[in-house]
mmCIF file of C-alpha atoms in Angstrom:
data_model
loop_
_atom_site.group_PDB
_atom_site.id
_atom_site.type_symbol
_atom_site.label_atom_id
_atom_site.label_comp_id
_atom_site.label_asym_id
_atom_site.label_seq_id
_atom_site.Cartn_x
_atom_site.Cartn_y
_atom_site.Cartn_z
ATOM 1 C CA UNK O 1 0.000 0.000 0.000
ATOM 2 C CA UNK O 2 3.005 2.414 0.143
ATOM 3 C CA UNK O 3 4.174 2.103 -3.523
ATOM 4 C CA UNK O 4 -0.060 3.033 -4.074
ATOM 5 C CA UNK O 5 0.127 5.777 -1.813
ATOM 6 C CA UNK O 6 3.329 7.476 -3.764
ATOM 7 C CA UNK O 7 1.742 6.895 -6.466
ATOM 8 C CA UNK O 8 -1.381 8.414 -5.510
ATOM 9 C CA UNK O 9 0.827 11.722 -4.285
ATOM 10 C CA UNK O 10 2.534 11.725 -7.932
ATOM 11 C CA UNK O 11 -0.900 11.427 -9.445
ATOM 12 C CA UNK O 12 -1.567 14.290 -7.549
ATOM 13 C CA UNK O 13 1.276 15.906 -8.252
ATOM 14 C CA UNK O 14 0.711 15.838 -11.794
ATOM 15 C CA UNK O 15 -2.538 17.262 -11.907
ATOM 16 C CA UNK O 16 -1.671 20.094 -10.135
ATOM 17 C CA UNK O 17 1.306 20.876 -12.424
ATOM 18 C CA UNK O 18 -0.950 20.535 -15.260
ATOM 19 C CA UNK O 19 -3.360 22.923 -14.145
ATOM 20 C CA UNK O 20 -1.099 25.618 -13.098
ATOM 21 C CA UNK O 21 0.594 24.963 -16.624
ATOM 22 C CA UNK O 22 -3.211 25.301 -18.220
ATOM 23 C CA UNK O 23 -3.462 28.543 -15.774
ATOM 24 C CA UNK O 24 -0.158 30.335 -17.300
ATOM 25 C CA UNK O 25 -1.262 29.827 -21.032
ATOM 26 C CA UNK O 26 -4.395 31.524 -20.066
ATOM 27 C CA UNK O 27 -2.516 34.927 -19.225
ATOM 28 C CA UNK O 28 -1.450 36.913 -22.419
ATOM 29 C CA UNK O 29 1.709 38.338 -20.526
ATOM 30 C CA UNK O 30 3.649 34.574 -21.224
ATOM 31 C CA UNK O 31 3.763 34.010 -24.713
ATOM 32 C CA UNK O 32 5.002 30.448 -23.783
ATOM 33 C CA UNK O 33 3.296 27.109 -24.488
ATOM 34 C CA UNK O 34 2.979 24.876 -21.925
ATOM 35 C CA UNK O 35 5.347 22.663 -20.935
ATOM 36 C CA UNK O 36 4.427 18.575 -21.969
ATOM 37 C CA UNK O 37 3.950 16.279 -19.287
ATOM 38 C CA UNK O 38 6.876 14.032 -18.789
ATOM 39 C CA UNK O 39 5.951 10.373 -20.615
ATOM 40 C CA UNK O 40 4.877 7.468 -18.532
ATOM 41 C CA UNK O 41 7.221 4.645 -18.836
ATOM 42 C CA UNK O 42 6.489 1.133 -19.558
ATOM 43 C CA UNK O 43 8.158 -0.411 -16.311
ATOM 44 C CA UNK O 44 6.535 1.828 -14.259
ATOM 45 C CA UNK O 45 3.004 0.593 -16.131
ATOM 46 C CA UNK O 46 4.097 -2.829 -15.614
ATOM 47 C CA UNK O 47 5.072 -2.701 -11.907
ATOM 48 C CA UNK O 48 1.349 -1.524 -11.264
ATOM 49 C CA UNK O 49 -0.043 -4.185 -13.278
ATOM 50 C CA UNK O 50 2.405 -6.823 -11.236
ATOM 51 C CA UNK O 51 1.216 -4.967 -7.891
ATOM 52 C CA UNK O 52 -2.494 -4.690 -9.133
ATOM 53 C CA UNK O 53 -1.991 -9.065 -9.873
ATOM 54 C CA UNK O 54 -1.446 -9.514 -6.139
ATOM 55 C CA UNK O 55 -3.759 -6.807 -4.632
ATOM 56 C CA UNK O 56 -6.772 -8.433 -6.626
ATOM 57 C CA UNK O 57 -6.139 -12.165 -6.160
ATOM 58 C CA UNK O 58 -3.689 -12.495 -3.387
ATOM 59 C CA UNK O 59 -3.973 -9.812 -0.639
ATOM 60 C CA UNK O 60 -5.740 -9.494 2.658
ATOM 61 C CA UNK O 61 -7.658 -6.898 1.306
ATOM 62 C CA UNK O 62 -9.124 -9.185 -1.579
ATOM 63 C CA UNK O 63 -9.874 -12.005 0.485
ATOM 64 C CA UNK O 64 -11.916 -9.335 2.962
ATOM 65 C CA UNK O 65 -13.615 -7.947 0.215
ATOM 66 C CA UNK O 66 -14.465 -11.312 -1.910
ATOM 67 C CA UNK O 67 -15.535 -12.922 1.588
ATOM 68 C CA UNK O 68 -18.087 -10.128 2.575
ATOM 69 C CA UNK O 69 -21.467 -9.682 2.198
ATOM 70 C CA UNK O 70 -20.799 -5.639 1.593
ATOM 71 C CA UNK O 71 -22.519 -5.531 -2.139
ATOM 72 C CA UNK O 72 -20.869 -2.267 -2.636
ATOM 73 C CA UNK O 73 -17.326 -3.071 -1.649
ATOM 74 C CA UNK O 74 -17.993 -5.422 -4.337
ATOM 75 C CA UNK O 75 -19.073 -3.565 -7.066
ATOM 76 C CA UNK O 76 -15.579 -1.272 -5.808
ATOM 77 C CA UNK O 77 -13.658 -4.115 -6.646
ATOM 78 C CA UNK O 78 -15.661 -5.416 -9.909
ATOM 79 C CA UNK O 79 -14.736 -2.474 -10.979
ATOM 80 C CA UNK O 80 -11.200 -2.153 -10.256
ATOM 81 C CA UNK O 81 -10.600 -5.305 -12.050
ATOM 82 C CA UNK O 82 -12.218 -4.358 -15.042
ATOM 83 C CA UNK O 83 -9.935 -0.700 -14.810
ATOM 84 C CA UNK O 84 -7.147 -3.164 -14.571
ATOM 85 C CA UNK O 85 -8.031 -5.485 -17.701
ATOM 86 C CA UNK O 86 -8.297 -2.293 -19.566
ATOM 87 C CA UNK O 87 -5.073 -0.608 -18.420
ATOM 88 C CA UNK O 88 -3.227 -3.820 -19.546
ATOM 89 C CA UNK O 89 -5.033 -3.888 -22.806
ATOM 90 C CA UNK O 90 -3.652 -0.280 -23.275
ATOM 91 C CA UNK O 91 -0.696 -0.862 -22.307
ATOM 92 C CA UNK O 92 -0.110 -3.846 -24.863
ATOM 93 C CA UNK O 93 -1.286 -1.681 -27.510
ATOM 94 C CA UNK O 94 1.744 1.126 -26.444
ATOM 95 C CA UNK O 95 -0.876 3.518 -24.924
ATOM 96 C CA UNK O 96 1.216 4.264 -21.479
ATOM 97 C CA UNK O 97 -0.621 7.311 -20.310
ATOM 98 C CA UNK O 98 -4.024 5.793 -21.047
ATOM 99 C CA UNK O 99 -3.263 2.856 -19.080
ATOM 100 C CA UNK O 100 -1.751 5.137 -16.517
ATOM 101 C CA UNK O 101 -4.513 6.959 -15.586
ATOM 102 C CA UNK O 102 -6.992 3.995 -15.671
ATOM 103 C CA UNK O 103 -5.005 2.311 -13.161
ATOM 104 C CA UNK O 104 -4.836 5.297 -10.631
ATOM 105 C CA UNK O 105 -8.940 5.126 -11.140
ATOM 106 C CA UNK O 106 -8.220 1.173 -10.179
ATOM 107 C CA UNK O 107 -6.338 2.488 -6.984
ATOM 108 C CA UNK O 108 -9.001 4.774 -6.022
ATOM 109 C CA UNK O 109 -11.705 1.778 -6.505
ATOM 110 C CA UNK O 110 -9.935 -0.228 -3.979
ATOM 111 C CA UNK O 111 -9.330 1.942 -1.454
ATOM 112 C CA UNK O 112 -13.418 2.439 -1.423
ATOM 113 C CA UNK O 113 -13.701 -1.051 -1.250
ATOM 114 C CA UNK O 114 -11.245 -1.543 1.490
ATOM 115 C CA UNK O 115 -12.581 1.232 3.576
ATOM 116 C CA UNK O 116 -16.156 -0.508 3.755
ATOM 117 C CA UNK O 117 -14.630 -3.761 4.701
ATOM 118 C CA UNK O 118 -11.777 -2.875 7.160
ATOM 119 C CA UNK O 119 -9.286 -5.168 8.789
ATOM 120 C CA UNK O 120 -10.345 -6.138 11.877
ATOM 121 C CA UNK O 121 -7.294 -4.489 13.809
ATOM 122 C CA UNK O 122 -8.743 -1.274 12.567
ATOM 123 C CA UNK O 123 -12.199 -1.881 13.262
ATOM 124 C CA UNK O 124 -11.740 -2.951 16.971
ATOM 125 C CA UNK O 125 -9.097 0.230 17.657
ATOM 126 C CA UNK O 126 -12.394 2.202 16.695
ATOM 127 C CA UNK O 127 -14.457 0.432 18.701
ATOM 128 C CA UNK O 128 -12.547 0.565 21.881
ATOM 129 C CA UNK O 129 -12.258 4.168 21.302
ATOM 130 C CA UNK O 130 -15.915 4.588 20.832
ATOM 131 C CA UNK O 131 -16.300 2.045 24.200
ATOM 132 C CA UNK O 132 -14.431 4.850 26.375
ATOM 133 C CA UNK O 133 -16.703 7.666 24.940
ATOM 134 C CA UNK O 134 -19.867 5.806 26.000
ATOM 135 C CA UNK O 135 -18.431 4.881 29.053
ATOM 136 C CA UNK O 136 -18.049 8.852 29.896
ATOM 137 C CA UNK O 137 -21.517 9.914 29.134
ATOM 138 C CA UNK O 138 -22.711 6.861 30.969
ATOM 139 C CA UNK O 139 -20.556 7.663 33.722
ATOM 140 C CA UNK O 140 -22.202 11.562 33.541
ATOM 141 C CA UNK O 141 -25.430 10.368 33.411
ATOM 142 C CA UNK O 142 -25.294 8.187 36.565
ATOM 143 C CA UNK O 143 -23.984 11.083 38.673
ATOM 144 C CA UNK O 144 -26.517 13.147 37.274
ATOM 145 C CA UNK O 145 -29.418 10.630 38.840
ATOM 146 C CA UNK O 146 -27.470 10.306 42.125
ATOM 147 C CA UNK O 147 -27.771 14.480 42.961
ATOM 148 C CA UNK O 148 -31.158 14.558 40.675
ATOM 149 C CA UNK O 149 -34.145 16.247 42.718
ATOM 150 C CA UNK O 150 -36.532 13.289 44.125
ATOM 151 C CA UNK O 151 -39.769 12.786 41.756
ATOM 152 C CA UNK O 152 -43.150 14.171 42.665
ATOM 153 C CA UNK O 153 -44.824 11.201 43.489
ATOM 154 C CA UNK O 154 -43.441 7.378 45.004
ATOM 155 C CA UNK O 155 -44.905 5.830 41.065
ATOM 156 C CA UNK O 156 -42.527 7.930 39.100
ATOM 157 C CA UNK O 157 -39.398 7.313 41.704
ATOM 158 C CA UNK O 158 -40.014 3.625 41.682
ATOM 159 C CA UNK O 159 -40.262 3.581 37.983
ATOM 160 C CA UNK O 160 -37.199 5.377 37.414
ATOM 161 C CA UNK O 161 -35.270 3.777 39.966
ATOM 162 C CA UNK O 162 -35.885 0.158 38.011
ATOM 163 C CA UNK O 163 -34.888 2.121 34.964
ATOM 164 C CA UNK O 164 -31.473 2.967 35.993
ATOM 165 C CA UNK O 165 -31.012 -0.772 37.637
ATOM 166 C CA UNK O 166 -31.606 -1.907 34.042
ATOM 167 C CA UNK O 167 -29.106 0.506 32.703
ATOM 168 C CA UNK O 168 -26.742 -0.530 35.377
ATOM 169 C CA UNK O 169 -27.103 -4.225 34.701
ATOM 170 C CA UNK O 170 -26.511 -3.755 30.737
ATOM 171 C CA UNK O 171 -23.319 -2.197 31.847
ATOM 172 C CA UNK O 172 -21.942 -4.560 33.905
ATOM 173 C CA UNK O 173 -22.600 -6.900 30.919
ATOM 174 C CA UNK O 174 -20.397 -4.230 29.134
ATOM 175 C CA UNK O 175 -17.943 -4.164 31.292
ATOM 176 C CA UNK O 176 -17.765 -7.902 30.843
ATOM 177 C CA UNK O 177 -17.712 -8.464 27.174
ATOM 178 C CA UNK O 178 -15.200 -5.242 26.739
ATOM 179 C CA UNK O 179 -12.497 -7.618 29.788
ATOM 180 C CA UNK O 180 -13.087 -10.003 26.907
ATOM 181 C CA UNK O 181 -12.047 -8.058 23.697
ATOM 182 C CA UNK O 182 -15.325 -7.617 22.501
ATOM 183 C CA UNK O 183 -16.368 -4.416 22.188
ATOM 184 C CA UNK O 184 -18.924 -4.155 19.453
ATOM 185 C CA UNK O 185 -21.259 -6.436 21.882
ATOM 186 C CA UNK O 186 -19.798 -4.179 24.980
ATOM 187 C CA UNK O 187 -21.029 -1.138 23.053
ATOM 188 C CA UNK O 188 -24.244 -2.119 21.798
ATOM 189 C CA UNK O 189 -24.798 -2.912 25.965
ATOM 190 C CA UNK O 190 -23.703 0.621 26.818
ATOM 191 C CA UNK O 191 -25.846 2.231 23.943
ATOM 192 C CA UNK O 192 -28.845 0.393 25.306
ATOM 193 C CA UNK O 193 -27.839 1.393 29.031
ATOM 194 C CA UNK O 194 -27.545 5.163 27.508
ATOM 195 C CA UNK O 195 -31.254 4.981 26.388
ATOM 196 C CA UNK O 196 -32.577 4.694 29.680
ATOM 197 C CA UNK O 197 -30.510 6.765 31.869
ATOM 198 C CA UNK O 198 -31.286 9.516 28.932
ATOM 199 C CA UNK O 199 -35.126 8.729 29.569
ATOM 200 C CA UNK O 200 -34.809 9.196 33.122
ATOM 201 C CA UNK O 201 -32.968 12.066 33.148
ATOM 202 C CA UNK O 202 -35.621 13.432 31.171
ATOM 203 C CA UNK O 203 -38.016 12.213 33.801
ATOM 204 C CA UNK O 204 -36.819 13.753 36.258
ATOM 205 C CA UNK O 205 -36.008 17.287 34.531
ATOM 206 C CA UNK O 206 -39.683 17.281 33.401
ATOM 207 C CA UNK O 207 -41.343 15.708 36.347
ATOM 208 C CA UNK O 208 -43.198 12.778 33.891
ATOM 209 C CA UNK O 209 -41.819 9.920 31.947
ATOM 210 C CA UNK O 210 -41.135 10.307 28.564
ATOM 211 C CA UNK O 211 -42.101 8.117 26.304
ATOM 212 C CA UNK O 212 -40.050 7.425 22.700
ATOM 213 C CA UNK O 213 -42.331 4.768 21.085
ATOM 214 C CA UNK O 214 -45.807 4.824 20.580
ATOM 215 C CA UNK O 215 -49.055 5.185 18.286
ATOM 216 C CA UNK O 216 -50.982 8.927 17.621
ATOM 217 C CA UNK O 217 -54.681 9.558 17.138
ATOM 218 C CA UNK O 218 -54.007 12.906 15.023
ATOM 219 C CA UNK O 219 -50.849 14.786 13.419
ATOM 220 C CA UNK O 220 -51.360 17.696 16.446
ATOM 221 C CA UNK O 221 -51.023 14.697 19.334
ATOM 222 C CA UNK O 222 -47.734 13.428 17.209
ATOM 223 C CA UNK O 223 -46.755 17.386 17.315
ATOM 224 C CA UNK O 224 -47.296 17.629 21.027
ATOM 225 C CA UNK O 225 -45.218 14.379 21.565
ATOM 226 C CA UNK O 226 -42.291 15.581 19.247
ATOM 227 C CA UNK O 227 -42.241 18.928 21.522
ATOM 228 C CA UNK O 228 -42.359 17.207 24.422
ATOM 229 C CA UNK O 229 -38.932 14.843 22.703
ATOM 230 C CA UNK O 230 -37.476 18.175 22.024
ATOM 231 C CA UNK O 231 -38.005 19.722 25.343
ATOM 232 C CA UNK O 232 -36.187 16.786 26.848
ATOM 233 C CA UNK O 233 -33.414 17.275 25.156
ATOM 234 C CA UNK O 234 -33.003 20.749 25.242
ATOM 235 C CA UNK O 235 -33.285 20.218 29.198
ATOM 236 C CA UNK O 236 -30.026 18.058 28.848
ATOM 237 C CA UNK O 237 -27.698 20.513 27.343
ATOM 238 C CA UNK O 238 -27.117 22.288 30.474
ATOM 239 C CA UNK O 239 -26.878 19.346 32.245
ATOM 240 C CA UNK O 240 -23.863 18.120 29.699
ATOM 241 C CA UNK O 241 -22.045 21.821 29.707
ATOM 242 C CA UNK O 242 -21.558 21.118 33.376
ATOM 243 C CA UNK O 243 -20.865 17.448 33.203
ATOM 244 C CA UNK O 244 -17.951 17.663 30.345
ATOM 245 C CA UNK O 245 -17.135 21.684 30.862
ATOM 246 C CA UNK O 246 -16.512 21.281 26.337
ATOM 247 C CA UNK O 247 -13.413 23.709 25.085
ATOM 248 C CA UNK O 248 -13.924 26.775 23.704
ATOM 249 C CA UNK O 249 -14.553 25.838 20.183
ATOM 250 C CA UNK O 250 -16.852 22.983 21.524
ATOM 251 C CA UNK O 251 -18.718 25.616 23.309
ATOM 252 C CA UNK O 252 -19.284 27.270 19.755
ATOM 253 C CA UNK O 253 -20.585 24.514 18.356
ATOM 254 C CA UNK O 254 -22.946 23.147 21.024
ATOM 255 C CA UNK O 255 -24.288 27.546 20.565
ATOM 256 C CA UNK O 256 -24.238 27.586 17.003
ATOM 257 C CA UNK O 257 -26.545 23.956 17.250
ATOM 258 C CA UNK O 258 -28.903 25.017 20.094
ATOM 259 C CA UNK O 259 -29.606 28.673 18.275
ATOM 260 C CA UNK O 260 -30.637 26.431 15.438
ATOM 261 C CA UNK O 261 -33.112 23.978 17.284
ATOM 262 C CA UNK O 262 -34.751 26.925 18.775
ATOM 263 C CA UNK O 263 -34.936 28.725 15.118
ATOM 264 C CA UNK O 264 -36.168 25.022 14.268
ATOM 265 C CA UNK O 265 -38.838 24.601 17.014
ATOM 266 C CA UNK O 266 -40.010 28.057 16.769
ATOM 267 C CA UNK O 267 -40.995 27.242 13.091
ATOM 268 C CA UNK O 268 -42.973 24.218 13.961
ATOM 269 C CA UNK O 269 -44.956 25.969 16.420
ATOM 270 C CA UNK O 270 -45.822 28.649 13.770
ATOM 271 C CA UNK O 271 -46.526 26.035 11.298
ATOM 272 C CA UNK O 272 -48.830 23.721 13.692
ATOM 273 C CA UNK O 273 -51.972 25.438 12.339
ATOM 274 C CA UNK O 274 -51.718 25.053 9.197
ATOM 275 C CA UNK O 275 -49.295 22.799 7.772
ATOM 276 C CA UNK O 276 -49.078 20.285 11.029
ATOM 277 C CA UNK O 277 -46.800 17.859 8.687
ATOM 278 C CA UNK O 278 -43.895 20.582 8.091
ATOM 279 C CA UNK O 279 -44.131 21.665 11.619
ATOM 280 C CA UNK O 280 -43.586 17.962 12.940
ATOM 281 C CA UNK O 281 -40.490 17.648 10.623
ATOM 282 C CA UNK O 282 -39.525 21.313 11.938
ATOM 283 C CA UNK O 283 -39.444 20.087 15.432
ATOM 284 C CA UNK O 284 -38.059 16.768 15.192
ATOM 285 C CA UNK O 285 -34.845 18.727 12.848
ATOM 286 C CA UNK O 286 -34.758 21.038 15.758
ATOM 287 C CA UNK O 287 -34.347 17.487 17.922
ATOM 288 C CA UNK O 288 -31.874 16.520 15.403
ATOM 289 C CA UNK O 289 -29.760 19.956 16.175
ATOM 290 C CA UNK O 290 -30.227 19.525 20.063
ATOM 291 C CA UNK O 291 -28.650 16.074 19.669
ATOM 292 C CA UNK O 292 -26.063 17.484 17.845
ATOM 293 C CA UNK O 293 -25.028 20.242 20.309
ATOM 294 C CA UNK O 294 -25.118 17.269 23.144
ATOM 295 C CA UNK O 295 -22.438 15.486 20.984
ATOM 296 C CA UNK O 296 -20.450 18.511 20.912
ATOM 297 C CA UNK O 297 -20.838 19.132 24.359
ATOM 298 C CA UNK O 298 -19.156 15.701 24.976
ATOM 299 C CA UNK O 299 -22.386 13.444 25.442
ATOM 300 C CA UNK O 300 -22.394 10.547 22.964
ATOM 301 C CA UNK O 301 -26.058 10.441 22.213
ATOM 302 C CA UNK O 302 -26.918 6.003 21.197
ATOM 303 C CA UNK O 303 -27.125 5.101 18.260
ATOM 304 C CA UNK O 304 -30.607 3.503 18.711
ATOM 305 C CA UNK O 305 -31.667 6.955 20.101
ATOM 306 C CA UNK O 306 -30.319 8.812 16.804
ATOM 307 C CA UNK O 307 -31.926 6.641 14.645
ATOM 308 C CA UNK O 308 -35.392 7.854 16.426
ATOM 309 C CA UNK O 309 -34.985 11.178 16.401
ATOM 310 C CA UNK O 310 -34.289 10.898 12.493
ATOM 311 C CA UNK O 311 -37.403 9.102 11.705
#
């Protein structure tokens, strides 16, 4: 992958010189033609071909590809080999620079293909990274319940005192499976355990349980319910400024995202009355935004919990 990677640069390379060549025969002060690109030799055409041989049959990155189920990192790689058959065909026929420049399309096809199938070393360094983010919100979360106000009635406090034993459960089974090297399980735990602790957060900062799941009689009750999402999340930035104290050009961010929710929410409540369909997507954008800011602030919002507020 280093000979493709100089390559790549000297591809690069090239095309820069040639358009800063294309730039000075546009200006009528140089009456100078531009200067030819340098010809592409034959043994540098044939040590791509021999390095394209091995990449396509013989490498780790083939036998990832050809073994996965990823259609697309297919058709990447279909399509690299048929660059490849081309750019030899060229190159029999003496047409260097032809076959040149369809191989460099041949080394752009398989890096696509090898970035949706990664090696696994790659894959679990950004899992265990993403294990220590969800960790910290987790973490931020639980203190957040421990020094939380009490709930207005016994109901509520019993309810969300079983939700945070579930969370805690789910990541102790985290814990567990990450000892053990596996942290795609060990993160799909902690996402789940970051569901609920978000929901009673937003319990107890609203004084009801919220509710992310359910059926609507009319488009104003779905309104009303989307609010009510977006209200609980607006709630939780301040509670993640003080939790993760974000840098300064967090902090700019997590502004820029919570100006826009309001803008956002503001629209949908102007829109209720008469378009109730735009002002439901208004407000659940605006939740969108809010989720946004609370991943700038430092608070790793689940991924089951993204994929609801993007319905």
């Amino acid at each position: 992958m280093t000979h493709v990677s100089a390559w790549c640069r000297k591809a690069a390379l090239a095309i820069t010189l040639s358009q800063l060549a294309q730039a000075s025969l546009a200006q009528p002060a140089d009456p100078k033609p531009p200067a030819e690109r340098p010809p592409v030799s034959a043994q540098i055409v044939q040590q791509k071909l021999k390095m394209f041989d091995k990449m396509l049959n013989q490498s780790p990155v083939a036998a990832r590809v050809l073994t996965s189920k990823n259609e697309q990192a297919h058709r990447h790689f279909t399509n690299a080999r048929e660059l490849v058959a081309h750019a030899r065909a060229l190159s029999t026929g003496g047409q260097l620079r032809g076959a040149d420049a369809l191989l460099n399309e041949a080394i752009w096809e398989i890096s696509k293909a090898q970035q949706l199938v990664p090696d696994p070393g790659s894959q679990q360094a950004g899992e265990r990274a993403r294990f220590a983010q969800l960790e910290d919100s987790v973490a931020a979360l639980q203190r957040t319940a421990l020094i939380a106000l009490p709930l207005p009635n016994a109901q509520l406090e019993e309810s969300t005192a079983q939700t945070r034993a579930d969370a805690n459960i789910l990541v102790e089974q985290a814990l567990v499976l990450a000892r053990a090297n596996k942290y795609i399980e060990a993160n799909k735990q902690l996402d789940r355990a970051l569901v609920l602790l978000l929901k009673d957060a937003s319990a107890r900062l609203t004084g009801q349980t919220i509710v992310y799941d359910r059926r609507f009689a009319n488009r104003r009750e779905e309104f009303d319910f989307e609010l009510a999402h977006h209200r609980s999340f607006e709630r939780l930035v301040p509670l993640a400024m003080l939790e993760f104290r974000p840098t300064a050009e967090a902090l700019v961010l997590v502004e820029r995202y919570v100006a826009q929710a309001r803008e956002q929410r503001e629209r949908g409540e102007a829109l209720v009355g008469t378009d109730p369909l735009a002002a439901i997507k208004s407000v659940v954008d605006g939740t969108d935004s809010l989720r946004r800011a609370l991943q700038a602030a430092g608070l790793v919002v689940p991924q089951t919990m993204q994929s609801e507020t993007q319905r």
